[in-house]
Short mmCIF file of C-alpha atoms in Angstrom, two decimals:
data_model
loop_
_atom_site.label_atom_id
_atom_site.label_comp_id
_atom_site.label_asym_id
_atom_site.label_seq_id
_atom_site.Cartn_x
_atom_site.Cartn_y
_atom_site.Cartn_z
CA MET E 1 166.75 46.26 91.60
CA ILE E 2 167.00 47.31 95.19
CA THR E 3 166.02 50.69 96.82
CA PHE E 4 169.54 51.74 98.28
CA PRO E 5 169.59 54.50 100.99
CA TYR E 6 171.93 57.38 100.58
CA THR E 7 174.73 57.32 102.93
CA ASN E 8 173.36 60.32 104.80
CA LEU E 9 169.98 58.47 105.04
CA GLY E 10 168.32 61.57 103.47
CA GLY E 11 166.63 59.48 100.83
CA SER E 12 167.09 56.44 98.58
CA LYS E 13 167.34 55.48 94.96
CA ARG E 14 166.38 52.13 93.11
CA ARG E 15 169.63 50.72 91.78
CA ALA E 16 170.80 47.54 90.05
CA ALA E 17 172.39 45.09 92.69
CA VAL E 18 174.21 41.87 92.90
CA ILE E 19 172.99 39.33 95.51
CA ILE E 20 176.02 38.34 97.70
CA ALA E 21 174.01 36.33 100.36
CA ASN E 22 170.60 34.95 100.14
CA SER E 23 169.48 34.08 103.70
CA LEU E 24 165.89 34.14 104.90
CA PRO E 25 164.42 36.60 105.54
CA ASP E 26 167.05 38.90 104.08
CA LEU E 27 169.32 39.54 101.12
CA THR E 28 172.83 41.07 101.30
CA VAL E 29 173.43 42.96 98.08
CA GLY E 30 176.14 45.01 96.40
CA PHE E 31 175.54 48.28 94.56
CA ILE E 32 176.15 48.11 90.87
CA THR E 33 177.16 51.05 88.63
CA THR E 34 177.97 51.40 85.00
CA GLN E 35 180.24 54.35 85.74
CA PRO E 36 183.85 53.00 85.33
CA ALA E 37 185.25 56.44 85.94
CA TRP E 38 184.12 56.09 89.62
CA ARG E 39 186.30 52.84 90.03
CA LYS E 40 188.04 52.34 93.33
CA ALA E 41 190.64 49.77 94.40
CA THR E 42 188.12 47.75 96.26
CA ASP E 43 185.46 47.49 93.24
CA VAL E 44 185.01 44.39 91.36
CA LEU E 45 185.04 45.04 87.50
CA ILE E 46 182.77 42.87 85.32
CA ASN E 47 183.37 43.00 81.54
CA PRO E 48 180.74 42.27 78.98
CA THR E 49 180.83 38.88 77.61
CA PHE E 50 178.62 36.72 75.36
CA THR E 51 177.72 34.73 78.33
CA ASN E 52 176.68 37.32 80.73
CA GLY E 53 175.02 39.23 77.87
CA LEU E 54 176.17 42.71 79.48
CA GLN E 55 176.30 45.70 77.07
CA ASN E 56 178.55 47.80 79.26
CA ILE E 57 181.23 47.42 81.92
CA LEU E 58 179.97 47.04 85.41
CA LEU E 59 181.38 47.90 88.79
CA ILE E 60 180.25 46.13 92.01
CA ARG E 61 180.97 48.49 94.61
CA THR E 62 182.17 46.43 97.56
CA GLY E 63 182.08 49.62 99.78
CA LYS E 64 178.33 50.01 99.23
CA ILE E 65 176.94 46.67 100.61
CA ALA E 66 173.56 46.51 102.32
CA THR E 67 171.40 43.93 103.89
CA CYS E 68 167.65 44.46 103.22
CA ASP E 69 164.43 42.66 103.29
CA ARG E 70 163.78 40.43 100.30
CA ALA E 71 160.51 42.23 99.74
CA LEU E 72 162.45 45.32 98.39
CA LYS E 73 163.87 43.27 95.53
CA GLU E 74 162.17 44.17 92.26
CA GLY E 75 162.56 42.67 88.77
CA LEU E 76 164.03 39.47 87.55
CA PRO E 77 167.42 38.25 88.46
CA GLY E 78 170.15 37.93 85.98
CA ASN E 79 173.49 36.11 85.82
CA LEU E 80 177.06 37.72 85.83
#
């Protein structure tokens, strides 16, 4: 989980994220959503499999990528 800013910078929301780059002291992360109706051509679709243990389809929003301090990361990492 990462706190992502709203695009208007008027606030933020804690969201699931995929780590794209792990370089000290920062992380580059992609926003994840479980709302397939929001799918855009640039999104990466991840289907549930036995290996990844997902319950729902996920979208990695490649248009919603952020670099942040690793101290903002919360929770345990998973595998896709």
